[in-house]
PDB file of C-alpha atoms in Angstrom:
ATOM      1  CA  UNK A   6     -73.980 -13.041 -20.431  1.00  0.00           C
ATOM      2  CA  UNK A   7     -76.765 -14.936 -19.700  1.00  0.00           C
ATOM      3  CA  UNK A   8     -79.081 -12.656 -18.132  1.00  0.00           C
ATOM      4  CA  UNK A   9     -78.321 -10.899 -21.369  1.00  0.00           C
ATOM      5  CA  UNK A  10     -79.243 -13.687 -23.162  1.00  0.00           C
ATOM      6  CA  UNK A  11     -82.950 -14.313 -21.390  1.00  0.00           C
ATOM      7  CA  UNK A  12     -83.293 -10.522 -21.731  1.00  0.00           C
ATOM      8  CA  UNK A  13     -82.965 -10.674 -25.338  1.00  0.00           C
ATOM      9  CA  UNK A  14     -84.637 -14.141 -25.673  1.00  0.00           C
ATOM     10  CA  UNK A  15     -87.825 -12.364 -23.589  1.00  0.00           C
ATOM     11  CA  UNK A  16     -88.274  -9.880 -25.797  1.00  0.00           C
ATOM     12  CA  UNK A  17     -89.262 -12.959 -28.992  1.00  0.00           C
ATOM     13  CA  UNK A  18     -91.556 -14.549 -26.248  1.00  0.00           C
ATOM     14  CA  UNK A  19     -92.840 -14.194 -23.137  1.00  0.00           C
ATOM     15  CA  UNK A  20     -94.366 -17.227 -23.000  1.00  0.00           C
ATOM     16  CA  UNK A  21     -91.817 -18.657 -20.634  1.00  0.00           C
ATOM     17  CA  UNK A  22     -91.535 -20.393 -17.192  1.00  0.00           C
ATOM     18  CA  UNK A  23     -88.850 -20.748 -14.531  1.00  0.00           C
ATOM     19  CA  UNK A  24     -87.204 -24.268 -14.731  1.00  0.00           C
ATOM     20  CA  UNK A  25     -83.947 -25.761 -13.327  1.00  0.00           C
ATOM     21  CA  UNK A  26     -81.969 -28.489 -15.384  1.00  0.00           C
ATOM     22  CA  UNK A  27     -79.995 -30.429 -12.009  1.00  0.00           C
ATOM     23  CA  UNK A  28     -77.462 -28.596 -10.506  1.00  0.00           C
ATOM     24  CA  UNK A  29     -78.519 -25.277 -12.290  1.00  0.00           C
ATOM     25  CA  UNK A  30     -78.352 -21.822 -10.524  1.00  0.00           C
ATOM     26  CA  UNK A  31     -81.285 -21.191 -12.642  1.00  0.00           C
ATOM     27  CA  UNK A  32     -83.231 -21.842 -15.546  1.00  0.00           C
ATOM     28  CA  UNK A  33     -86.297 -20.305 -17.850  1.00  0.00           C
ATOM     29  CA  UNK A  34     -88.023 -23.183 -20.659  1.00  0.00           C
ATOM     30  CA  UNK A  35     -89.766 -20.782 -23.306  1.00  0.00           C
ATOM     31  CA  UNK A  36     -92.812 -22.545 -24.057  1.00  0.00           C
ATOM     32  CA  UNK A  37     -93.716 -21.809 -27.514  1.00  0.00           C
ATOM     33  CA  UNK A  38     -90.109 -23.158 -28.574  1.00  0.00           C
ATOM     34  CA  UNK A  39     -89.851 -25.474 -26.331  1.00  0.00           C
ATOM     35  CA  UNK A  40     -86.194 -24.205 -25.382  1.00  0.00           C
ATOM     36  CA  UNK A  41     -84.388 -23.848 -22.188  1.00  0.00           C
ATOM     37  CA  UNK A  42     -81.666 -21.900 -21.181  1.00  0.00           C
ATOM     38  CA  UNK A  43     -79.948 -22.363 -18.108  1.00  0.00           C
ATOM     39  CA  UNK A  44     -76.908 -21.298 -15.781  1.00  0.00           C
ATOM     40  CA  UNK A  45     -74.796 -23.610 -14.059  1.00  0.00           C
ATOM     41  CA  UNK A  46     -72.646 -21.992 -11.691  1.00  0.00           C
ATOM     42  CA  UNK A  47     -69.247 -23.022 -10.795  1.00  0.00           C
ATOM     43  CA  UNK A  48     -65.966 -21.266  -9.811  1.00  0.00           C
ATOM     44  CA  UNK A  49     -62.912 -23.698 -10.891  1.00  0.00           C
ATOM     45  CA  UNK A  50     -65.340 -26.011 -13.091  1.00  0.00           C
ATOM     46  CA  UNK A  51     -63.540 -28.896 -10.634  1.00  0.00           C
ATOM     47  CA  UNK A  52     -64.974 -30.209  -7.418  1.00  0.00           C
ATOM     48  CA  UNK A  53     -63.490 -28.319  -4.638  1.00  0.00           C
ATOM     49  CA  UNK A  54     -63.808 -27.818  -0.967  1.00  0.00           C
ATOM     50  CA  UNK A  55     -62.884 -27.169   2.348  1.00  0.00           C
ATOM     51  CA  UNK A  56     -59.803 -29.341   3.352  1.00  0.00           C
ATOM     52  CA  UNK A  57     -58.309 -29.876   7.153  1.00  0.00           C
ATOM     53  CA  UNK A  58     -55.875 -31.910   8.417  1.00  0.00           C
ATOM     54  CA  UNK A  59     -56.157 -35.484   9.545  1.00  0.00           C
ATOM     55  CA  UNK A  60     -55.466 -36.269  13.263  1.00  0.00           C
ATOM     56  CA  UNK A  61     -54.197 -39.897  11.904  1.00  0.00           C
ATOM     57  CA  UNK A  62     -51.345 -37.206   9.456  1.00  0.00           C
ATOM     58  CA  UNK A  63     -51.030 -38.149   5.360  1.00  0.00           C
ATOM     59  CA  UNK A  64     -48.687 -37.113   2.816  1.00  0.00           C
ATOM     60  CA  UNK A  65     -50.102 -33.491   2.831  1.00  0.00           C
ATOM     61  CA  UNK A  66     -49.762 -33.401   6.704  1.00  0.00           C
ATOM     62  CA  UNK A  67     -46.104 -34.435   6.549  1.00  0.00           C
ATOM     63  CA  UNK A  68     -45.790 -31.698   4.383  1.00  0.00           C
ATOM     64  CA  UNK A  69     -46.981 -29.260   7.222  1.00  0.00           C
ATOM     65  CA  UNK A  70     -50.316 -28.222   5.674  1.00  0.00           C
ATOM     66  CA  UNK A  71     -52.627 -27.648   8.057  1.00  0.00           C
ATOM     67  CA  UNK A  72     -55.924 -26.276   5.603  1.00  0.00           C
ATOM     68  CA  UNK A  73     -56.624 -25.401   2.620  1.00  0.00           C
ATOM     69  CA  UNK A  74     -58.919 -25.914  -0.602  1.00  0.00           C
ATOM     70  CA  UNK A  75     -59.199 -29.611  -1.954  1.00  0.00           C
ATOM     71  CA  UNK A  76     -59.401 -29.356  -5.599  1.00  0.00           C
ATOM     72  CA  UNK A  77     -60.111 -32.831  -7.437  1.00  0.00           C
ATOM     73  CA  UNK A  78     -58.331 -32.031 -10.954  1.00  0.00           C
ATOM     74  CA  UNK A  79     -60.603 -34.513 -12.852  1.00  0.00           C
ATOM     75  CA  UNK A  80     -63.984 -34.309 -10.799  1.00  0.00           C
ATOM     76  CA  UNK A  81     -66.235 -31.705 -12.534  1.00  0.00           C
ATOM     77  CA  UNK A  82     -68.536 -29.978  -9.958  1.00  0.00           C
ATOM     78  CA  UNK A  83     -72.237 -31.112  -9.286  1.00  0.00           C
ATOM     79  CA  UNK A  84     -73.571 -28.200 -10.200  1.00  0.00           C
ATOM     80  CA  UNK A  85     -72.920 -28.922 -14.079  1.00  0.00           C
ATOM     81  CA  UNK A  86     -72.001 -32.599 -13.823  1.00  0.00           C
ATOM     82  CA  UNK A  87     -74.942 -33.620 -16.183  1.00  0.00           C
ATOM     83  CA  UNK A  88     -75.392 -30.381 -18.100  1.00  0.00           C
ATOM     84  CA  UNK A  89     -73.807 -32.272 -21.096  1.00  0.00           C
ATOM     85  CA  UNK A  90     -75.603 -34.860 -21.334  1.00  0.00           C
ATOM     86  CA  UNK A  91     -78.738 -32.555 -20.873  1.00  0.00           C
ATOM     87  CA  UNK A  92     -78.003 -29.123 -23.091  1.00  0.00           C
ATOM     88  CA  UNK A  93     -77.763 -28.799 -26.930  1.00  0.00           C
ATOM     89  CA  UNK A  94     -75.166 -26.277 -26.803  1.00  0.00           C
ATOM     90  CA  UNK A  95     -72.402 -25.293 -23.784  1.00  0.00           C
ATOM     91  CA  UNK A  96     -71.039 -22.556 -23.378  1.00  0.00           C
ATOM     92  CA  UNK A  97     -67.796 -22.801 -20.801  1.00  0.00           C
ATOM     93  CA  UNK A  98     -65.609 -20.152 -18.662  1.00  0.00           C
ATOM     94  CA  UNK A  99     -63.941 -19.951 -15.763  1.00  0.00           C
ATOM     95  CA  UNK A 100     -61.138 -17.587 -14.694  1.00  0.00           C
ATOM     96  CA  UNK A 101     -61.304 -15.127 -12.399  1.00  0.00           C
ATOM     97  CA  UNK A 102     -61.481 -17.319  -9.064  1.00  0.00           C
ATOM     98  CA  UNK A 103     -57.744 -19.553  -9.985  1.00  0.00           C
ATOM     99  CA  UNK A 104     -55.957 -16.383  -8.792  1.00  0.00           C
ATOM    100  CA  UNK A 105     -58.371 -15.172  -6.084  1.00  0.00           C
ATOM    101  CA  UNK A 106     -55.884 -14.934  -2.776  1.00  0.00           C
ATOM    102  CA  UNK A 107     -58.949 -13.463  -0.910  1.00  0.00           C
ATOM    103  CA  UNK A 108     -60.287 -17.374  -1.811  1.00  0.00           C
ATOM    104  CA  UNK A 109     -57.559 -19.069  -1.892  1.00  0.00           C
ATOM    105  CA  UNK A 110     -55.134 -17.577  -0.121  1.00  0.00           C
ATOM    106  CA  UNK A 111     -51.321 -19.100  -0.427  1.00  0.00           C
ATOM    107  CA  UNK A 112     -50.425 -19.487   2.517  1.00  0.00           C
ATOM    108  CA  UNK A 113     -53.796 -19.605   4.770  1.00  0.00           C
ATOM    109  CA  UNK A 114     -56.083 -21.478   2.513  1.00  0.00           C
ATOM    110  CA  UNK A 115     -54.169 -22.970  -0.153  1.00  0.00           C
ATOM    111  CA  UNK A 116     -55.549 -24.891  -3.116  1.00  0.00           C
ATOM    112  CA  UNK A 117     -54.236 -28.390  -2.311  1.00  0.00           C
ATOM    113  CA  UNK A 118     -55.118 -30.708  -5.888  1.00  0.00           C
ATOM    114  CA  UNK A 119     -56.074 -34.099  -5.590  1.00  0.00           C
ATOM    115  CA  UNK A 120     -56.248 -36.629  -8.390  1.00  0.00           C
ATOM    116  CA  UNK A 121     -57.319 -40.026  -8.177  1.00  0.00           C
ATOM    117  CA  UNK A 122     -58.710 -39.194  -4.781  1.00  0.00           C
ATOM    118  CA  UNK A 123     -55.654 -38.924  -4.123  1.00  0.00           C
ATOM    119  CA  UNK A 124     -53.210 -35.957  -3.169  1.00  0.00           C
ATOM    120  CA  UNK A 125     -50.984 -34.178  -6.033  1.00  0.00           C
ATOM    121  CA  UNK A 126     -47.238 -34.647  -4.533  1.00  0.00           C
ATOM    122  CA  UNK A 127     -45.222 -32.511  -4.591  1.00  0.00           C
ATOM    123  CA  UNK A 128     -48.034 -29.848  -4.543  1.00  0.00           C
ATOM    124  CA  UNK A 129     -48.538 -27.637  -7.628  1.00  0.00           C
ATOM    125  CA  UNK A 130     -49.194 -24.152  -8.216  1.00  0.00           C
ATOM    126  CA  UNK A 131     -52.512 -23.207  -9.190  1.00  0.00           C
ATOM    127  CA  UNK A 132     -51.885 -22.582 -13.021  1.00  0.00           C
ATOM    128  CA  UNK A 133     -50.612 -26.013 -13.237  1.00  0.00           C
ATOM    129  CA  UNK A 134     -53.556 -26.578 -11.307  1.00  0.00           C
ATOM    130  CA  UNK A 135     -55.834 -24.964 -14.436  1.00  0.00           C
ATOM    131  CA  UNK A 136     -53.967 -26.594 -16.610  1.00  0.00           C
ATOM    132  CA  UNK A 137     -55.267 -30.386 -15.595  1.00  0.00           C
ATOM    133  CA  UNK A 138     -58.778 -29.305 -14.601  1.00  0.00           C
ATOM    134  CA  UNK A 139     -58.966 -28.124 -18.389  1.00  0.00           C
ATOM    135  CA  UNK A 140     -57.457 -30.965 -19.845  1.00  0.00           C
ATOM    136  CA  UNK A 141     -59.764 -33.159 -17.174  1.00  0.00           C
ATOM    137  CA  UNK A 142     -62.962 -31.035 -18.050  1.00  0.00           C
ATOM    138  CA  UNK A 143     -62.763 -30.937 -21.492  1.00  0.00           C
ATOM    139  CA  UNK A 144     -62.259 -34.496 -22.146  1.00  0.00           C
ATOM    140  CA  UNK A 145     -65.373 -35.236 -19.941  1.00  0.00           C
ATOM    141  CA  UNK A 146     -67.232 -32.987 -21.655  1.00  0.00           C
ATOM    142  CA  UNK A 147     -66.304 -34.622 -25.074  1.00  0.00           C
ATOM    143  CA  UNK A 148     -67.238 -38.137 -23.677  1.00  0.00           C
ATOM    144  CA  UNK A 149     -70.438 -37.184 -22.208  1.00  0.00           C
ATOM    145  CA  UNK A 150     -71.979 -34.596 -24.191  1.00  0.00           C
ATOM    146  CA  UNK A 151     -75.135 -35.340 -26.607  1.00  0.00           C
ATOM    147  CA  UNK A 152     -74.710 -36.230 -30.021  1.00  0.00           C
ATOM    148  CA  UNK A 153     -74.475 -33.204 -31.934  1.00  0.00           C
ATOM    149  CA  UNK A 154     -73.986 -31.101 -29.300  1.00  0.00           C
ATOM    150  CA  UNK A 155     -72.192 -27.783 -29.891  1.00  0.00           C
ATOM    151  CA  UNK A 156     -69.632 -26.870 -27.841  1.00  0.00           C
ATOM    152  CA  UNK A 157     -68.207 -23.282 -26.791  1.00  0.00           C
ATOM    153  CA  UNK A 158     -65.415 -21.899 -24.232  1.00  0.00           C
ATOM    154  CA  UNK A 159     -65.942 -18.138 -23.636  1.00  0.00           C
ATOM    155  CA  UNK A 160     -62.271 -17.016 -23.172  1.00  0.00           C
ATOM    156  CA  UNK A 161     -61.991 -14.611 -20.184  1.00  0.00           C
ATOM    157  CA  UNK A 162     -63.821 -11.552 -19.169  1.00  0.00           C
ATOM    158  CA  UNK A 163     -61.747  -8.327 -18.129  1.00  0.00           C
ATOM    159  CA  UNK A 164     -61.627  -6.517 -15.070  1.00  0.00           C
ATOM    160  CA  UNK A 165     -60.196  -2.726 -15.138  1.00  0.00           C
ATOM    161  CA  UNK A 166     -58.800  -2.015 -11.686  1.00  0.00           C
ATOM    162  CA  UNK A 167     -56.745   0.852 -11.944  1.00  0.00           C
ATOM    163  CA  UNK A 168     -54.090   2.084  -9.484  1.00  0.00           C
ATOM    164  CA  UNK A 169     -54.116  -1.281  -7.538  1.00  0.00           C
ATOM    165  CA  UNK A 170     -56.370  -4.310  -7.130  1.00  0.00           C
ATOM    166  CA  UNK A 171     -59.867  -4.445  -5.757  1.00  0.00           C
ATOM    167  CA  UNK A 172     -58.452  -4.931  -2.346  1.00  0.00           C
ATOM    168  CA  UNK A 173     -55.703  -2.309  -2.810  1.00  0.00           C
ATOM    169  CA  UNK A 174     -57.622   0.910  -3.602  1.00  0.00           C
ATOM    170  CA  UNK A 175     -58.357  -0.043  -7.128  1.00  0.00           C
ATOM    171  CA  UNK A 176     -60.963   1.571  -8.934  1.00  0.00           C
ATOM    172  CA  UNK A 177     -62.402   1.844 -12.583  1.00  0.00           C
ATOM    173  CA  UNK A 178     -63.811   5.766 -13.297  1.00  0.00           C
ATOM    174  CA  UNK A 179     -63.883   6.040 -16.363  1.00  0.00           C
ATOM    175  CA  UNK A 180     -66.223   7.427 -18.749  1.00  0.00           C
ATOM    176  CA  UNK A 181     -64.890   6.683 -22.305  1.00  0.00           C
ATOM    177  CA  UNK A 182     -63.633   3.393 -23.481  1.00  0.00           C
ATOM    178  CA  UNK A 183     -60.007   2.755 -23.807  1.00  0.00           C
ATOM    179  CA  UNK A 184     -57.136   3.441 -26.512  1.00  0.00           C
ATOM    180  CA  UNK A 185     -55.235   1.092 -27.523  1.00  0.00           C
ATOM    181  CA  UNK A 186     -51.993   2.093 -26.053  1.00  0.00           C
ATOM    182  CA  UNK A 187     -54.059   2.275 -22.712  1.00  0.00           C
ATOM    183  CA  UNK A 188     -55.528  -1.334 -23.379  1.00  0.00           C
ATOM    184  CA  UNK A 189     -51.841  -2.407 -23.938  1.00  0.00           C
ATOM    185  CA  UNK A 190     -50.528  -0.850 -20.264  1.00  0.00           C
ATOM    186  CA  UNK A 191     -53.426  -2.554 -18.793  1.00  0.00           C
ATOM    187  CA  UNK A 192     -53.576  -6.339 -20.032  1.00  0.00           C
ATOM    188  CA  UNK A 193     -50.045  -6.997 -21.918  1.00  0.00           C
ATOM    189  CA  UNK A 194     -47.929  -9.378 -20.190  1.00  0.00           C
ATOM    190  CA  UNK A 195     -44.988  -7.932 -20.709  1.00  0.00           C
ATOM    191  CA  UNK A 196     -45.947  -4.752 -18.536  1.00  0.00           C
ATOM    192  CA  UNK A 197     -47.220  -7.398 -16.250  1.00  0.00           C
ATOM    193  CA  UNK A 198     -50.492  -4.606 -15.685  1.00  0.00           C
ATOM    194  CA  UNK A 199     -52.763  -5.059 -13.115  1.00  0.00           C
ATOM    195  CA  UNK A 200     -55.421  -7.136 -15.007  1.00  0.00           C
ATOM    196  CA  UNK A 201     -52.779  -9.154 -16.382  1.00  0.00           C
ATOM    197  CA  UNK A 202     -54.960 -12.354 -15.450  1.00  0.00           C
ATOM    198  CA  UNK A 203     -57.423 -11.938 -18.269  1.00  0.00           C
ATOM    199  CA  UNK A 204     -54.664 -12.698 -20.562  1.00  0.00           C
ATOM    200  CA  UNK A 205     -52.909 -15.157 -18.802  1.00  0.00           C
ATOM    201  CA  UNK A 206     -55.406 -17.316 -18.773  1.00  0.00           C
ATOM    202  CA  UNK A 207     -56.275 -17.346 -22.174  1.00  0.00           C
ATOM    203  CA  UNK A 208     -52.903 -18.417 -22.938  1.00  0.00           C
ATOM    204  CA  UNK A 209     -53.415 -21.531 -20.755  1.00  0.00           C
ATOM    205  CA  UNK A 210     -57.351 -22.091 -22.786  1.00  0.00           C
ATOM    206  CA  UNK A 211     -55.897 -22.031 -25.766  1.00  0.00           C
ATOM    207  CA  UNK A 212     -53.077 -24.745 -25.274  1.00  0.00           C
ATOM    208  CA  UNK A 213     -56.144 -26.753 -23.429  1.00  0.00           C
ATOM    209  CA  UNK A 214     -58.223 -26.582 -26.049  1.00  0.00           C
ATOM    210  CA  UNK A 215     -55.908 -27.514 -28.888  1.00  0.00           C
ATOM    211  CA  UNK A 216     -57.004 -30.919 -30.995  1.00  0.00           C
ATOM    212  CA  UNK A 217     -60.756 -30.228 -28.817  1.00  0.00           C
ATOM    213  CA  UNK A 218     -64.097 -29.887 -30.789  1.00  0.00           C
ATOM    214  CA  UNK A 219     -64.693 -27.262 -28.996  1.00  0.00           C
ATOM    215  CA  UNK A 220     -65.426 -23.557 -30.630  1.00  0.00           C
ATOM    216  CA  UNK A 221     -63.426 -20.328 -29.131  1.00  0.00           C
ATOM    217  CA  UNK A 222     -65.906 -17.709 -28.082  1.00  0.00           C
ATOM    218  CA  UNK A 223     -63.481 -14.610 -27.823  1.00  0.00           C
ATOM    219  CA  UNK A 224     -65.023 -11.711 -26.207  1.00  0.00           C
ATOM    220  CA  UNK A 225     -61.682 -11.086 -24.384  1.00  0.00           C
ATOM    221  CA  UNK A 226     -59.475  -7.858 -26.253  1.00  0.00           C
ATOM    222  CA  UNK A 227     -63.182  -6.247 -27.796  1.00  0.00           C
ATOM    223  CA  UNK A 228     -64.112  -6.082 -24.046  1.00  0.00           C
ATOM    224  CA  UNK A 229     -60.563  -4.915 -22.589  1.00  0.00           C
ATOM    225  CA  UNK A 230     -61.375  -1.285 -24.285  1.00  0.00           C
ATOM    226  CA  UNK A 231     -64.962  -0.962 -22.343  1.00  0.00           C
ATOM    227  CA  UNK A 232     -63.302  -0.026 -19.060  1.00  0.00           C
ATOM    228  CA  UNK A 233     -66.591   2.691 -18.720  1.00  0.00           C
ATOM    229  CA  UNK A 234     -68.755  -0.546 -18.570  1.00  0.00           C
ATOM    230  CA  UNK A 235     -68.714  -1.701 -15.423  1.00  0.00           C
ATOM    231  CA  UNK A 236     -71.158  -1.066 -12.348  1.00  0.00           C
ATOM    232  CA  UNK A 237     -68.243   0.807 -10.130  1.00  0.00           C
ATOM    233  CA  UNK A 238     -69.243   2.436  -7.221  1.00  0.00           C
ATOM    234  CA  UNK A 239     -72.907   2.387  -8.285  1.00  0.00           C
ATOM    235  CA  UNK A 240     -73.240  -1.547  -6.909  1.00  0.00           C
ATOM    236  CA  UNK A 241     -73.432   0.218  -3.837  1.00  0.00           C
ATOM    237  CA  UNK A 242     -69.929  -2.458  -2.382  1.00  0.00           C
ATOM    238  CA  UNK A 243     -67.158  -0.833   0.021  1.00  0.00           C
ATOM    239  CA  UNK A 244     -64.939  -0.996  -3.472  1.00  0.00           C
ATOM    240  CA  UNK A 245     -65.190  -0.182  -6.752  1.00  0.00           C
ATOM    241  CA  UNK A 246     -66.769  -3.140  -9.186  1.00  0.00           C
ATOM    242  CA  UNK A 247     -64.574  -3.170 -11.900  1.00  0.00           C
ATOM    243  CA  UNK A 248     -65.337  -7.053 -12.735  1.00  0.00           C
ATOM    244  CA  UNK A 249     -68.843  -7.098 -13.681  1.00  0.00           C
ATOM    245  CA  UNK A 250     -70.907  -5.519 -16.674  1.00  0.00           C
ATOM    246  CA  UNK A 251     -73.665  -2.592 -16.722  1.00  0.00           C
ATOM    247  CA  UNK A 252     -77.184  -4.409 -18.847  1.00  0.00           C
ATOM    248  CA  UNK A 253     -77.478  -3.096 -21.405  1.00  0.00           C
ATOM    249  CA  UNK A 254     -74.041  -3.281 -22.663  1.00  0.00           C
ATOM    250  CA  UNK A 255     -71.202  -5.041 -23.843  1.00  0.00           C
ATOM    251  CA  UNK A 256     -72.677  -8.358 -22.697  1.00  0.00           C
ATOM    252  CA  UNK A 257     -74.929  -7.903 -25.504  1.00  0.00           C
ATOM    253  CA  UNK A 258     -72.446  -7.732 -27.637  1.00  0.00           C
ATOM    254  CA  UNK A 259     -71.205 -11.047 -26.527  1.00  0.00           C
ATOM    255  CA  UNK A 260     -74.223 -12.665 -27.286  1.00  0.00           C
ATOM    256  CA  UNK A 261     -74.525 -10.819 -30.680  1.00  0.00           C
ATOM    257  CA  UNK A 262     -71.157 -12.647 -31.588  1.00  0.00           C
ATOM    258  CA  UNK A 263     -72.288 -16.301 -29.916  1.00  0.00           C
ATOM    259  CA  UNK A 264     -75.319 -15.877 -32.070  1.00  0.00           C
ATOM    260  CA  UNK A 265     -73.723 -15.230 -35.374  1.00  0.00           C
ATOM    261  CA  UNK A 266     -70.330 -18.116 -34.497  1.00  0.00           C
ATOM    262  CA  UNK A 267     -73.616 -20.501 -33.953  1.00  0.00           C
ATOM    263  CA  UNK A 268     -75.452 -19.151 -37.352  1.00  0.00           C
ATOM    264  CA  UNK A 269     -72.143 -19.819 -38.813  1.00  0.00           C
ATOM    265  CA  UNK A 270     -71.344 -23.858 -37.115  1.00  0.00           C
ATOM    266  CA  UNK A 271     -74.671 -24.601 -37.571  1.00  0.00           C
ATOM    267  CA  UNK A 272     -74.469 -23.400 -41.486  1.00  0.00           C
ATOM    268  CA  UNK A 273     -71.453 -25.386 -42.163  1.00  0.00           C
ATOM    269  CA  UNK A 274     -73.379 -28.879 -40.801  1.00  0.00           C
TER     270      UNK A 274
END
């Protein structure tokens, strides 16, 4: 979405230079307008890291862990810590990397969550997990963002693995985008499909965000028919890419929609 978005921006001005806000991935100020866009990476929005066990032993210890993932609930990562306090308008997903086992594996690398510095016991799963870093993140947000600002939370972007997962011979050929009944058997919960994440999550954003100022950018069920959008086997991986988006395309979409929801916010101020 955002290279989409400089893409499009480039073609008003190009007038621009490279510039990072702190902690950004990276960053372009367009001179004439004196606006910058930038991209703050981060996979959980949460502070996380490598965790190993203490020779001296601690709750988690006693609990046999030996490693895993430390995830501090309500510690937003560095890499956007003072993005709100610096941007005009936020735009906010995450997703795809709470249910990630070749991350976070269960067993192997677990996601151990820590709050208060101190450890979660007993130990959660990680969609309870999700559902405190949310609640955490969004209520920093609203405390620390600029006056004004203008707040979004993209809802989540759809993979189309069919016949297994990317690790289990998945794969995403198609040509034409989907029907409905073939959206349905890939995302609805109740057939528990293979890309049944996308919509999972979004239930647990939407119960987050409830009583938030924060606007819903849904690109989610538009994007779950555009399963001939993706880069496949042309990214040149050992699988199938069935997660990220061929430029130009449906990205540009998104952005058509984030401009006209901001036309609209910024029309009822």
């Amino acid at each position: 979405m955002f290279v989409s978005l400089f893409c499009t921006l480039k073609r008003v001005s190009r007038e621009f230079k490279k510039w990072r806000p702190v902690g950004a991935d990276r960053g372009f100020t367009f001179l004439q307008y004196n606006l910058t866009i930038a991209y703050h990476r981060t996979n959980l929005l949460a502070r996380y890291g490598r965790w190993s066990a203490n020779a001296n032993g601690g709750t988690l210890e006693a609990l046999g862990y030996k490693e895993g993932y430390r995830v501090d609930v309500d510690v937003p990562e560095v890499t956007w810590a003072k993005a709100s306090n610096f941007h005009d308008i936020l735009i906010f997903n995450t997703g795809h990397w709470w249910w990630a086992p070749s991350k976070f594996d269960p067993v192997k690398s677990p996601m151990l969550f820590f709050e208060k510095d101190q450890p979660i016991i007993p130990p959660i799963s990680p969609d309870v997990g999700l559902d405190k870093v949310l609640k955490h993140m969004i209520h920093f947000v609203e405390k620390t963002a600029r006056p004004g600002a203008i707040k979004f939370f993209r809802t989540q972007s759809p993979r189309h693995f069919e016949g297994g997962d990317w690790d289990q011979g998945g794969s995403c050929q198609r040509l034409q985008p989907l029907l409905s009944e073939q959206v349905e058997e890939l995302f609805s919960l109740k057939n528990n499909g293979t890309n049944v994440e996308t919509r999972v999550v979004n239930q647990h954003l939407y119960e987050a965000l409830k009583g938030s100022h924060f606007h819903v950018l849904d690109i989610t069920h538009m994007s779950e028919f555009r399963a001939d959008a993706h880069p496949s086997t042309a990214g040149g991986k050992k699988h199938d890419d069935c997660m990220h988006w061929c430029l130009p395309g449906i990205t540009d979409t998104w952005n058509d929609l984030f401009v006209t929801l901001l036309n609209f916010i910024k029309g009822k101020n």
